[in-house]
Amino acid sequence: MSPLATQLELNSLYCERGERVLMQNVNQCLEGGQGLRIAGANGSGKTTLLRMVSGLTTDFSGDIRWNGRSTRDLGALFRAQLCYLGHAPGVKSALTPIENLQWWQAMNGSSAATADGVSVGNPQQGTDLEERALAVFGLAPYSQMPCARLSAGQQRRVALARLVLSQHALWVLDEPFTAIDQDGVVVLEKMFDEHLIRGGMIVLTTHQPLRSERMLTLDLDAHRTEAGGIDEARSL
Amino acid sequence: MTHPATMQSDNESMFRILHAIFQRDLRVYFRTRGAWLNPLIFVLLVITLFTLGIGPDVKQLALNATAIIWVVALLGIMLSLDALFRSDYEDGTLEQLLLSPRPLYFAIIGKVAAHWLVTGLPMLLASPLFALMLGIPISIVPLLALGLFLGSGILSFIGAIGAAVTVSLQTGGLLIALIILPLYVPVIIFGAGLLQYALEGWSVVAPLMMLSGLLCAAVVLAPLAIGAGLKISMDS
């Protein structure tokens, strides 16, 4: 499992888009076992911040440190700790939920998990691991059906089922509750708690009220220049 | 850009991701027939138009056959390339690919190789038909098939650079053409040259070696540019 003493630091992040300062002076430190909920109005840069943390966006200043080392320098070592779920679920609609989990495992999972997941596994027969992950989200009856025939919520669930398989220390989730029903929310919140108790970390955006006491909140609205002008930002 | 050499580089990891992506894409191609059937139908239709346009004079037709076949094959592959990364970009699987700790370089080779197989192989199999339509002597068909197969590999790998750079743009199609058509010049010269030499009864070793050399260079070097292009496309 993940190393116990993990730490994620956001140091004086500054990001502008076009002529607009999206965020400035964002500082936050997160220890293993803590979650961070990024709050803010629409367009306040929540998704951008998640993409900055995951390394998809590099167009910003300031640095993001994982256990004291810059994530840019860590590269693949950092990505090995990271499970990212973006706006788009990352689910291939031509493939079945099982196949989707299998190739994701092959890219991210431990070698042991991929050995029976992709190389040896019969394409029509999912392995136990993936079947169990789908069952957690109530997708067991659909495991052999192309994802194109599943509803939007079910496709989101396929994406979320990765979290069951995930061995990663850091979960970065962009609106994980989108299109998820009440039951799903309960399952997901329970998984979040378990992950945090294990010493994992979660960074997420959501408009869903979260009950967990392990969740810190970072409000991006407080990190914007009010006028939003680039000149004002420069004069600071 | 992280250099592939600095990544976690055990052989197993490289081939696992290459194999996983190759297998996944082949599966997607077989379930969505348009991807591999359309380029072939396009080539057949355009060749038909040429034969109708030039008229019943077989000599005239055979005179231009080499150029026609190569230009049409090139256009067919180029048109199919627009979709190479687009669906991955839209459904979010491209993000997952870029965030995988395993080397992107090999994932890209797997992906483009799958594309090459599903566009190049049908053209190889249809080459006797092309020859018949354009009045190329049957004795040259094996060379035509070999040339088209090598050529489609080069075209796929080089063209994927254009597809990677334009994947985030709404109207990538024409831009891809502008970016990569100049890069296709050597393929046209040696590909058409191969047939011309064969028709004249000269030794075909030189153009065949040039095509093979170009293919090797494209397979080894293009993924670096493709990876950089994908990261830039994602970073916005």
PDB file of C-alpha atoms in Angstrom, chain B residues 1 15 23 29 32 39 46 49-50 69 85 106 109 112 117 125 130 140 145 152 159 174 183 191-192 214 222-223 233:
ATOM      1  CA  MET B   1       8.688  16.603 -21.884  1.00  0.00           C
ATOM      2  CA  PHE B  15       5.736  -4.097 -23.676  1.00  0.00           C
ATOM      3  CA  GLN B  23      -5.052  -4.861 -28.194  1.00  0.00           C
ATOM      4  CA  TYR B  29     -11.565  -0.943 -34.549  1.00  0.00           C
ATOM      5  CA  THR B  32     -16.566   0.155 -35.155  1.00  0.00           C
ATOM      6  CA  PRO B  39     -10.230   4.486 -46.054  1.00  0.00           C
ATOM      7  CA  VAL B  46     -11.194   7.641 -56.096  1.00  0.00           C
ATOM      8  CA  LEU B  49     -13.103   8.146 -60.618  1.00  0.00           C
ATOM      9  CA  PHE B  50      -9.629   8.306 -62.153  1.00  0.00           C
ATOM     10  CA  ILE B  69      -2.238   4.727 -56.533  1.00  0.00           C
ATOM     11  CA  PHE B  85      -6.501  10.520 -31.225  1.00  0.00           C
ATOM     12  CA  PHE B 106       5.537   2.629 -26.238  1.00  0.00           C
ATOM     13  CA  ILE B 109       3.858   2.839 -30.888  1.00  0.00           C
ATOM     14  CA  VAL B 112      -0.170   3.803 -34.269  1.00  0.00           C
ATOM     15  CA  LEU B 117      -2.567  -2.733 -39.242  1.00  0.00           C
ATOM     16  CA  LEU B 125      -5.080  -7.253 -49.656  1.00  0.00           C
ATOM     17  CA  PHE B 130      -6.076  -1.672 -57.662  1.00  0.00           C
ATOM     18  CA  ILE B 140       4.158  -6.379 -60.235  1.00  0.00           C
ATOM     19  CA  ALA B 145       1.411  -4.766 -52.087  1.00  0.00           C
ATOM     20  CA  SER B 152       1.154   2.987 -45.139  1.00  0.00           C
ATOM     21  CA  GLY B 159       0.673  11.483 -40.041  1.00  0.00           C
ATOM     22  CA  LEU B 174      -7.443  20.463 -43.212  1.00  0.00           C
ATOM     23  CA  LEU B 183       6.471  15.346 -44.896  1.00  0.00           C
ATOM     24  CA  GLY B 191       6.879   4.547 -53.339  1.00  0.00           C
ATOM     25  CA  ALA B 192       5.980   5.602 -56.855  1.00  0.00           C
ATOM     26  CA  LEU B 214      12.092   5.510 -43.824  1.00  0.00           C
ATOM     27  CA  ALA B 222       7.818   9.834 -34.781  1.00  0.00           C
ATOM     28  CA  PRO B 223       6.534   8.652 -31.358  1.00  0.00           C
ATOM     29  CA  SER B 233      -2.571  19.557 -27.011  1.00  0.00           C
TER      30      SER B 233
END
